[in-house]
Short mmCIF file of N, CA and C in Angstrom, two decimals:
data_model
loop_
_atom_site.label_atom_id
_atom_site.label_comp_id
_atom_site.label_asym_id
_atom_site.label_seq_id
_atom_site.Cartn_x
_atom_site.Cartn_y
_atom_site.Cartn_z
N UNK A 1 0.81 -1.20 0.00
CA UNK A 1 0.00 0.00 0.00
C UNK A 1 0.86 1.26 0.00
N UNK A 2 1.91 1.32 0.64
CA UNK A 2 3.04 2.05 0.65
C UNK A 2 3.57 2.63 -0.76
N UNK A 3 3.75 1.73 -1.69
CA UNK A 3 3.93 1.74 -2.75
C UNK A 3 3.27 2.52 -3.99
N UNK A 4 1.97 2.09 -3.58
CA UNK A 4 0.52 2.21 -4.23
C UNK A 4 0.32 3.75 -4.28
N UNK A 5 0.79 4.23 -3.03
CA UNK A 5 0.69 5.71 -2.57
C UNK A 5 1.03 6.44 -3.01
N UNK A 6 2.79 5.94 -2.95
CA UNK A 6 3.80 6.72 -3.39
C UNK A 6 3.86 7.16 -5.49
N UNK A 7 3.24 6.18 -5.71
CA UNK A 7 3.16 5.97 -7.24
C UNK A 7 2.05 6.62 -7.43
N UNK A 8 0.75 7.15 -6.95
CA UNK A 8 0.48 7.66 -7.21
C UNK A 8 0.08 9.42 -7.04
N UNK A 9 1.50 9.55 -5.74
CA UNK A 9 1.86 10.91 -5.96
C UNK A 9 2.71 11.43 -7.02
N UNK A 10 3.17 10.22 -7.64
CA UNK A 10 4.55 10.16 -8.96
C UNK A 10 3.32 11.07 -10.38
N UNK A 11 2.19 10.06 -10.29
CA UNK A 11 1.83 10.27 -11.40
C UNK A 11 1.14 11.84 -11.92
N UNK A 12 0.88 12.37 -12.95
CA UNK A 12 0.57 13.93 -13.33
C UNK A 12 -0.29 13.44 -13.59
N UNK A 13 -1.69 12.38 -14.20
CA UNK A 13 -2.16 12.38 -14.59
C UNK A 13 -3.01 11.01 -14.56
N UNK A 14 -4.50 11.11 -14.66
CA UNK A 14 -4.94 9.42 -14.93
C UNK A 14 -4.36 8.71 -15.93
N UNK A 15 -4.00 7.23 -15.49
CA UNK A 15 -3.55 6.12 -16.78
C UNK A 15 -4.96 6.33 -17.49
N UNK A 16 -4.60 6.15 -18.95
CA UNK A 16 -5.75 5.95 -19.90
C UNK A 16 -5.09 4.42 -20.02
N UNK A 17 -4.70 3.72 -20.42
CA UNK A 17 -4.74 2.10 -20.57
C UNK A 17 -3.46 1.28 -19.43
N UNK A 18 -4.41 0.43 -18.90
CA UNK A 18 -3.38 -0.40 -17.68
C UNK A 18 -3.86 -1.58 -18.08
N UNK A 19 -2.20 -2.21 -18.34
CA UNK A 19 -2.22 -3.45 -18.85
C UNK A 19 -1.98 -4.30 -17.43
N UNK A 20 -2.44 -5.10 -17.49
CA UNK A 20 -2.59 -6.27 -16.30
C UNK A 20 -1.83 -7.54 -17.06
N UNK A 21 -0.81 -8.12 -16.55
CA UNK A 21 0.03 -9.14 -16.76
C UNK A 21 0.84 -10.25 -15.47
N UNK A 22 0.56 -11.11 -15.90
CA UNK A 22 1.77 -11.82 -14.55
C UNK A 22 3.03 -12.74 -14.97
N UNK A 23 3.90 -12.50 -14.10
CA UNK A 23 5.42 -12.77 -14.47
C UNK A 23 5.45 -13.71 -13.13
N UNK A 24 6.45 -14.57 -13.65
CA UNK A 24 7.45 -15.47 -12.94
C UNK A 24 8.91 -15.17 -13.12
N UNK A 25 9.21 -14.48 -11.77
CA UNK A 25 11.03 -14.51 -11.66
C UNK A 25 11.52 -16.10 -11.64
N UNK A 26 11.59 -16.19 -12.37
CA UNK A 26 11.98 -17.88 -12.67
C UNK A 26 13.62 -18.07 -11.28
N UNK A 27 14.37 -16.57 -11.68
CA UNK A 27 15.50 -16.99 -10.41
C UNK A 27 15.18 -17.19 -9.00
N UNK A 28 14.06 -16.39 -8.42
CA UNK A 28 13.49 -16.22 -7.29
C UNK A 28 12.75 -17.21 -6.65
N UNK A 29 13.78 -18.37 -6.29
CA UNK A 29 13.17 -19.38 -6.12
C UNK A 29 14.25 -20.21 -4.77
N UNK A 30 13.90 -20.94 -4.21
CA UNK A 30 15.34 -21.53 -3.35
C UNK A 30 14.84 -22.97 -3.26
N UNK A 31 15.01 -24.29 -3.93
CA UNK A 31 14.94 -25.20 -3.88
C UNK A 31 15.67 -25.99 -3.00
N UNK A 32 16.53 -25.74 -2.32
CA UNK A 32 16.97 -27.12 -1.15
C UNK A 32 15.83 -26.31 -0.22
N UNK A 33 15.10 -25.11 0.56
CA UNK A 33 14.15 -24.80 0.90
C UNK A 33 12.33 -25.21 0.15
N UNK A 34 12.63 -25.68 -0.69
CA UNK A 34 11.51 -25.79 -1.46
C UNK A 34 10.16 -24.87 -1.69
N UNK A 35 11.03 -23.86 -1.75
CA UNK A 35 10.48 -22.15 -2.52
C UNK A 35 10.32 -22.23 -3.93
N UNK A 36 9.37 -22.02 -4.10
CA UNK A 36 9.00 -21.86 -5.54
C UNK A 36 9.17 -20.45 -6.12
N UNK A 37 9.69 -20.11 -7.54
CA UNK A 37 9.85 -19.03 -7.84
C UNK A 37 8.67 -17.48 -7.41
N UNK A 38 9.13 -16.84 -6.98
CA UNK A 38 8.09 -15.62 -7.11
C UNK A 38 7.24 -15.40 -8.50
N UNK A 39 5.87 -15.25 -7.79
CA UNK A 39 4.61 -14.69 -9.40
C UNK A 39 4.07 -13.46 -8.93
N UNK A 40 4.35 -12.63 -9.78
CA UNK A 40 3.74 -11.60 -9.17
C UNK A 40 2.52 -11.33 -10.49
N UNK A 41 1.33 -10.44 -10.18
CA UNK A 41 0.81 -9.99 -10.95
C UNK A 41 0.68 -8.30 -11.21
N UNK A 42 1.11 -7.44 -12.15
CA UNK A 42 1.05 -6.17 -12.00
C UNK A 42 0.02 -5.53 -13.17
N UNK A 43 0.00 -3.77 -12.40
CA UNK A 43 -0.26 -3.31 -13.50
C UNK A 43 0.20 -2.41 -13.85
N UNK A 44 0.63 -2.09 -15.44
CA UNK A 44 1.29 -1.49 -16.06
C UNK A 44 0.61 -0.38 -17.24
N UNK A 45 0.99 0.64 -16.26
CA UNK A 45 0.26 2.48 -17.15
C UNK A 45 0.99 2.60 -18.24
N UNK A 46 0.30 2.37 -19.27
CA UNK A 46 1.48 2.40 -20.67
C UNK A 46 1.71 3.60 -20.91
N UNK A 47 0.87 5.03 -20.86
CA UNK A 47 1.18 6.40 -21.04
C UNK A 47 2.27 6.84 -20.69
N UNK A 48 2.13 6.48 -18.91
CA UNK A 48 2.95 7.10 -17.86
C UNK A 48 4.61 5.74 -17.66
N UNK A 49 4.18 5.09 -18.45
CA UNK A 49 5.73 4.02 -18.56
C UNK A 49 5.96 4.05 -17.22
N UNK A 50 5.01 3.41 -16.28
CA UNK A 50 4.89 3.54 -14.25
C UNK A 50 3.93 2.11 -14.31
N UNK A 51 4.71 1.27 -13.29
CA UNK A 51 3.94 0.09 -12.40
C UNK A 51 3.21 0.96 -11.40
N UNK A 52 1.55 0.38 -11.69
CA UNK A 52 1.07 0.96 -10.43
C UNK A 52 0.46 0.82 -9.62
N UNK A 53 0.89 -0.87 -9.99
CA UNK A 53 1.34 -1.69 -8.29
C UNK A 53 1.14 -3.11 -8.12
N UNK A 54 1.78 -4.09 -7.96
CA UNK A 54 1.99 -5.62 -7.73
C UNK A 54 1.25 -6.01 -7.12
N UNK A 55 0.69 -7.53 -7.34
CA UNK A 55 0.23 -8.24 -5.99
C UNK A 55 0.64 -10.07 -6.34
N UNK A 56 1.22 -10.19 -5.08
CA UNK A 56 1.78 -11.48 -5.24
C UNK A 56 1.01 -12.13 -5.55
N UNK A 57 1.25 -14.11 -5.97
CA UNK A 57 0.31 -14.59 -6.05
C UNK A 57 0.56 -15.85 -5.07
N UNK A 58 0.00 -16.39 -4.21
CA UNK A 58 -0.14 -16.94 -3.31
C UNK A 58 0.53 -18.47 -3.48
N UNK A 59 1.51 -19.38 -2.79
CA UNK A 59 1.79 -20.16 -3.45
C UNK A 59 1.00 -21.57 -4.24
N UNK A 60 -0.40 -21.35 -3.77
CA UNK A 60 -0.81 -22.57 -4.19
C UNK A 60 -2.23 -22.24 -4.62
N UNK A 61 -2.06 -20.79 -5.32
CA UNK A 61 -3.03 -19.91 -5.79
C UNK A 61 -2.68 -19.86 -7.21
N UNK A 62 -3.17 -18.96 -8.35
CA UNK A 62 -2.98 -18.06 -9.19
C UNK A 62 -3.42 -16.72 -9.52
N UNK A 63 -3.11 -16.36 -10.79
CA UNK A 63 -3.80 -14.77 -11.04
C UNK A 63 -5.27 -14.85 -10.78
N UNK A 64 -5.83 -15.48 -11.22
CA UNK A 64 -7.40 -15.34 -10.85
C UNK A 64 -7.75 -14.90 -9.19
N UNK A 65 -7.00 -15.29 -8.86
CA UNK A 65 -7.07 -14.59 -7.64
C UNK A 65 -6.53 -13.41 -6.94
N UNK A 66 -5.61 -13.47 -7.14
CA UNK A 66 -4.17 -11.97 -7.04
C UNK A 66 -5.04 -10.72 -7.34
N UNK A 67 -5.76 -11.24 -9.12
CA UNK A 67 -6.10 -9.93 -9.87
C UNK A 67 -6.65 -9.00 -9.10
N UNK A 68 -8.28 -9.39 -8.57
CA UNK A 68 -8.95 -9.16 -7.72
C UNK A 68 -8.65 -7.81 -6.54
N UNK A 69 -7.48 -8.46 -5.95
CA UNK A 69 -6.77 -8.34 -4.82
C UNK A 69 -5.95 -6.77 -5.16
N UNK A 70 -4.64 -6.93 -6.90
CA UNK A 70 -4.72 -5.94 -6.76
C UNK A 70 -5.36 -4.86 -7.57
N UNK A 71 -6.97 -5.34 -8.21
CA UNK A 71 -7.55 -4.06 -8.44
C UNK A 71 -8.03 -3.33 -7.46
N UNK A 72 -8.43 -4.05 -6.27
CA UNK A 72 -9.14 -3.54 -5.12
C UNK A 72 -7.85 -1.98 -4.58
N UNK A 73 -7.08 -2.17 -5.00
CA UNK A 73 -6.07 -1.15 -4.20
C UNK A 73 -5.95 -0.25 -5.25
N UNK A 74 -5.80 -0.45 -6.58
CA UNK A 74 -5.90 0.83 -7.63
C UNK A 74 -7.24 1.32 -7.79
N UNK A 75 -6.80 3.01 -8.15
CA UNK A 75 -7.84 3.89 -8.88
C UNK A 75 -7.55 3.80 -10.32
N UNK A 76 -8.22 3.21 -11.33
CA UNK A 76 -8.46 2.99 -12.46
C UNK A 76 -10.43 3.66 -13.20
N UNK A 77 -10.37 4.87 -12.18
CA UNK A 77 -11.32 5.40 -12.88
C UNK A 77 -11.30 5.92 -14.44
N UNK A 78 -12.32 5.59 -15.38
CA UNK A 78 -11.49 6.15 -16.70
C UNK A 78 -10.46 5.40 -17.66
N UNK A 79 -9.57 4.71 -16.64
CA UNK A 79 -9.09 3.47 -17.56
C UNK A 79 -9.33 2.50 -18.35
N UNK A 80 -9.07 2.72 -19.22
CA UNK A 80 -9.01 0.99 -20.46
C UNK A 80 -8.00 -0.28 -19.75
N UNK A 81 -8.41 -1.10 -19.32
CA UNK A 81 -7.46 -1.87 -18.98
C UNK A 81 -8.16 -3.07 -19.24
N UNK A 82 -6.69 -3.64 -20.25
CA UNK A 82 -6.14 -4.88 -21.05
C UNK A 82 -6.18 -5.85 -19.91
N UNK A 83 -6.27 -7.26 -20.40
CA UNK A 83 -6.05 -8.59 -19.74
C UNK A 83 -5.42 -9.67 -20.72
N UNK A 84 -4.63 -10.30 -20.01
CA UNK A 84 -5.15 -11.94 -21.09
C UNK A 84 -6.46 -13.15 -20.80
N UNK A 85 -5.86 -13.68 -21.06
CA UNK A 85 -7.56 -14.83 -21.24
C UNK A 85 -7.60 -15.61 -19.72
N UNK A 86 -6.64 -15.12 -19.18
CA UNK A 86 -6.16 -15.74 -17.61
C UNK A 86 -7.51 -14.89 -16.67
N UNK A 87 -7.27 -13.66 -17.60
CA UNK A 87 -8.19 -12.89 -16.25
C UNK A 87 -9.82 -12.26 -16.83
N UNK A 88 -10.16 -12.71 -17.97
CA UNK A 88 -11.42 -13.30 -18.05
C UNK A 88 -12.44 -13.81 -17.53
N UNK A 89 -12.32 -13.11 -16.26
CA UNK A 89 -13.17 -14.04 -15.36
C UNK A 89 -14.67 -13.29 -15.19
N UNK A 90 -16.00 -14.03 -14.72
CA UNK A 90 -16.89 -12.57 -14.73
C UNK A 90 -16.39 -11.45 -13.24
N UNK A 91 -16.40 -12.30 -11.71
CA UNK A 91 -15.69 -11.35 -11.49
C UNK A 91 -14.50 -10.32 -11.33
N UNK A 92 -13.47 -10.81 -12.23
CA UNK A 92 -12.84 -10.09 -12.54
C UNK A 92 -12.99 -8.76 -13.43
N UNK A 93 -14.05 -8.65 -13.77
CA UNK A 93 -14.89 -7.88 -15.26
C UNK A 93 -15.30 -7.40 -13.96
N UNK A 94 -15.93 -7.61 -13.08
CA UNK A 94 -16.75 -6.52 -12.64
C UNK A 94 -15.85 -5.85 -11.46
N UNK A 95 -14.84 -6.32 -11.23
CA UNK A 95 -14.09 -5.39 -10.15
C UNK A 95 -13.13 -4.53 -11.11
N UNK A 96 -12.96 -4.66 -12.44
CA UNK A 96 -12.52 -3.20 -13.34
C UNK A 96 -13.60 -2.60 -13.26
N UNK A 97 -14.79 -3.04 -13.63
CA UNK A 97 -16.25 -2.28 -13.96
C UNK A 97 -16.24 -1.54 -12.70
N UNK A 98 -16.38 -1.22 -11.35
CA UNK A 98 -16.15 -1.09 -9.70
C UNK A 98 -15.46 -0.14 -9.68
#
């Protein structure tokens, strides 16, 4: 949330399109611990070339769930925001719609 804040004292302006994507640090991982790599899911203000803001994804979770989690913390009033077919979900549609 810290983050969330700070990024959006950064920004001059509303994102017009936030792309929503999730990555695997494939290095971020420690196997004699049996850590599985970090997934994060973000979103990304293509105008403002600014993350504006992560949410992990749980280890025995995925994006369908994360997404949720971090639209609830962005203001994306006014925004167009992109998905892939991962986050297709109906409620995922309605917490952009929100």
């Amino acid at each position: 949330d810290c983050f969330i804040n700070w990024v959006d004292g950064m920004r001059e302006d509303d994102p017009d399109i936030v792309a929503i994507d999730g990555k695997t640090s494939r290095r971020a991982h420690n196997r004699s611990r049996g850590q599985n790599p970090l997934h994060l899911v973000s979103a990304w203000a293509a105008r403002q070339r600014l993350v504006l803001g992560q949410q992990v994804c749980a280890e025995k979770s995925n994006e369908i769930t994360a997404i949720p989690e971090l639209l609830e913390r962005l203001e994306l009033t006014g925004a167009r925001v992109t998905i892939d077919a991962m986050g297709c979900q109906t409620k995922i549609a309605a917490a952009i719609r929100n």
